[in-house]
Amino acid sequence: MNPKSRANIPEDRLEHLEAVLMSYFDVQQLTPELVEQAAKVEPRKPQAEWTSHADKVVGGLDPSAIEAFVRGWRSHFLETMKPQFLPPHWSVDSRVANSSAE
């Protein structure tokens, strides 16, 4: 990181970021090379072992329970958020499209 960029980061934030990098690389001291390597990490690159929260939740449900689960969340959304504007045909009881079904 160039000194000019570094000067724009508050000291406590800089310390936190350095601690994250040292933990990630399992080192006691950062080198400019490690900082450069971290800067080149592609954050949107899919990782084979990663599973989304939604996939974990739905994967834990019996397929016959997915529709009731979705309708329950739709109902929760209405009660909690009290939306004023919804599409004209939006309904808690609308058909649930199961993209995991084959």
mmCIF file of C-alpha atoms in Angstrom:
data_model
loop_
_atom_site.group_PDB
_atom_site.id
_atom_site.type_symbol
_atom_site.label_atom_id
_atom_site.label_comp_id
_atom_site.label_asym_id
_atom_site.label_seq_id
_atom_site.Cartn_x
_atom_site.Cartn_y
_atom_site.Cartn_z
ATOM 1 C CA MET A 1 0.000 0.000 0.000
ATOM 2 C CA ASN A 2 1.411 3.336 -0.889
ATOM 3 C CA PRO A 3 2.005 5.804 1.978
ATOM 4 C CA LYS A 4 -0.537 8.279 0.603
ATOM 5 C CA SER A 5 -3.350 5.679 0.685
ATOM 6 C CA ARG A 6 -2.249 4.472 4.101
ATOM 7 C CA ALA A 7 -2.495 8.022 5.476
ATOM 8 C CA ASN A 8 -6.204 8.118 4.578
ATOM 9 C CA ILE A 9 -7.093 5.135 6.776
ATOM 10 C CA PRO A 10 -7.802 5.812 10.480
ATOM 11 C CA GLU A 11 -5.159 4.220 12.702
ATOM 12 C CA ASP A 12 -7.568 1.879 14.536
ATOM 13 C CA ARG A 13 -8.979 0.630 11.217
ATOM 14 C CA LEU A 14 -5.479 0.140 9.836
ATOM 15 C CA GLU A 15 -4.506 -1.913 12.893
ATOM 16 C CA HIS A 16 -7.627 -4.050 12.499
ATOM 17 C CA LEU A 17 -6.952 -4.691 8.797
ATOM 18 C CA GLU A 18 -3.327 -5.574 9.493
ATOM 19 C CA ALA A 19 -4.438 -8.007 12.213
ATOM 20 C CA VAL A 20 -6.839 -9.668 9.760
ATOM 21 C CA LEU A 21 -4.056 -10.093 7.209
ATOM 22 C CA MET A 22 -1.563 -11.402 9.777
ATOM 23 C CA SER A 23 -4.149 -13.928 10.938
ATOM 24 C CA TYR A 24 -4.979 -14.941 7.366
ATOM 25 C CA PHE A 25 -1.323 -15.432 6.409
ATOM 26 C CA ASP A 26 -0.440 -16.796 9.883
ATOM 27 C CA VAL A 27 2.487 -14.415 10.332
ATOM 28 C CA GLN A 28 3.659 -12.067 13.080
ATOM 29 C CA GLN A 29 4.643 -9.253 10.733
ATOM 30 C CA LEU A 30 3.298 -8.103 7.382
ATOM 31 C CA THR A 31 5.566 -7.541 4.432
ATOM 32 C CA PRO A 32 4.748 -5.362 1.426
ATOM 33 C CA GLU A 33 4.626 -8.578 -0.626
ATOM 34 C CA LEU A 34 1.918 -10.093 1.589
ATOM 35 C CA VAL A 35 -0.133 -6.903 1.423
ATOM 36 C CA GLU A 36 0.221 -6.969 -2.373
ATOM 37 C CA GLN A 37 -0.797 -10.642 -2.465
ATOM 38 C CA ALA A 38 -3.873 -9.876 -0.339
ATOM 39 C CA ALA A 39 -4.809 -6.990 -2.620
ATOM 40 C CA LYS A 40 -4.848 -9.363 -5.589
ATOM 41 C CA VAL A 41 -7.277 -11.839 -4.019
ATOM 42 C CA GLU A 42 -10.417 -12.136 -6.135
ATOM 43 C CA PRO A 43 -13.260 -11.810 -3.604
ATOM 44 C CA ARG A 44 -15.946 -12.930 -6.037
ATOM 45 C CA LYS A 45 -14.204 -16.082 -7.179
ATOM 46 C CA PRO A 46 -16.471 -19.033 -6.357
ATOM 47 C CA GLN A 47 -15.052 -21.495 -3.877
ATOM 48 C CA ALA A 48 -16.073 -25.124 -4.237
ATOM 49 C CA GLU A 49 -16.461 -25.701 -0.493
ATOM 50 C CA TRP A 50 -18.673 -22.630 0.064
ATOM 51 C CA THR A 51 -22.443 -23.065 0.460
ATOM 52 C CA SER A 52 -24.860 -20.163 0.734
ATOM 53 C CA HIS A 53 -26.978 -19.743 3.846
ATOM 54 C CA ALA A 54 -30.125 -20.161 1.750
ATOM 55 C CA ASP A 55 -28.867 -23.473 0.349
ATOM 56 C CA LYS A 56 -28.082 -24.730 3.847
ATOM 57 C CA VAL A 57 -31.516 -23.758 5.166
ATOM 58 C CA VAL A 58 -33.470 -25.187 2.248
ATOM 59 C CA GLY A 59 -31.210 -28.237 2.092
ATOM 60 C CA GLY A 60 -32.130 -29.010 5.692
ATOM 61 C CA LEU A 61 -35.844 -29.026 4.922
ATOM 62 C CA ASP A 62 -37.893 -31.934 3.735
ATOM 63 C CA PRO A 63 -38.879 -31.093 0.128
ATOM 64 C CA SER A 64 -42.552 -31.234 1.087
ATOM 65 C CA ALA A 65 -41.942 -28.559 3.759
ATOM 66 C CA ILE A 66 -40.375 -25.943 1.472
ATOM 67 C CA GLU A 67 -43.702 -24.433 0.397
ATOM 68 C CA ALA A 68 -44.899 -23.964 3.994
ATOM 69 C CA PHE A 69 -41.493 -22.531 4.938
ATOM 70 C CA VAL A 70 -41.595 -19.941 2.125
ATOM 71 C CA ARG A 71 -45.168 -18.951 2.930
ATOM 72 C CA GLY A 72 -44.226 -18.571 6.585
ATOM 73 C CA TRP A 73 -41.409 -16.208 5.662
ATOM 74 C CA ARG A 74 -43.690 -14.237 3.350
ATOM 75 C CA SER A 75 -46.134 -13.825 6.213
ATOM 76 C CA HIS A 76 -43.310 -12.815 8.554
ATOM 77 C CA PHE A 77 -42.169 -10.249 5.973
ATOM 78 C CA LEU A 78 -45.646 -8.677 5.840
ATOM 79 C CA GLU A 79 -46.051 -8.559 9.615
ATOM 80 C CA THR A 80 -42.559 -7.251 10.296
ATOM 81 C CA MET A 81 -41.878 -4.873 7.427
ATOM 82 C CA LYS A 82 -45.439 -3.714 6.803
ATOM 83 C CA PRO A 83 -44.660 -2.899 3.160
ATOM 84 C CA GLN A 84 -46.729 -0.191 1.519
ATOM 85 C CA PHE A 85 -45.928 -1.097 -2.069
ATOM 86 C CA LEU A 86 -45.996 -4.617 -3.452
ATOM 87 C CA PRO A 87 -46.510 -5.896 -6.994
ATOM 88 C CA PRO A 88 -50.233 -6.131 -7.848
ATOM 89 C CA HIS A 89 -50.468 -9.929 -7.672
ATOM 90 C CA TRP A 90 -48.061 -10.503 -4.772
ATOM 91 C CA SER A 91 -49.531 -12.813 -2.155
ATOM 92 C CA VAL A 92 -48.393 -14.937 0.746
ATOM 93 C CA ASP A 93 -50.228 -17.785 -0.935
ATOM 94 C CA SER A 94 -48.678 -17.389 -4.395
ATOM 95 C CA ARG A 95 -47.225 -20.504 -5.929
ATOM 96 C CA VAL A 96 -43.770 -21.364 -4.620
ATOM 97 C CA ALA A 97 -41.319 -22.089 -7.426
ATOM 98 C CA ASN A 98 -38.926 -24.752 -6.266
ATOM 99 C CA SER A 99 -35.756 -24.282 -8.266
ATOM 100 C CA SER A 100 -34.199 -27.290 -6.564
ATOM 101 C CA ALA A 101 -36.897 -29.630 -7.897
ATOM 102 C CA GLU A 102 -35.959 -31.667 -10.909
#
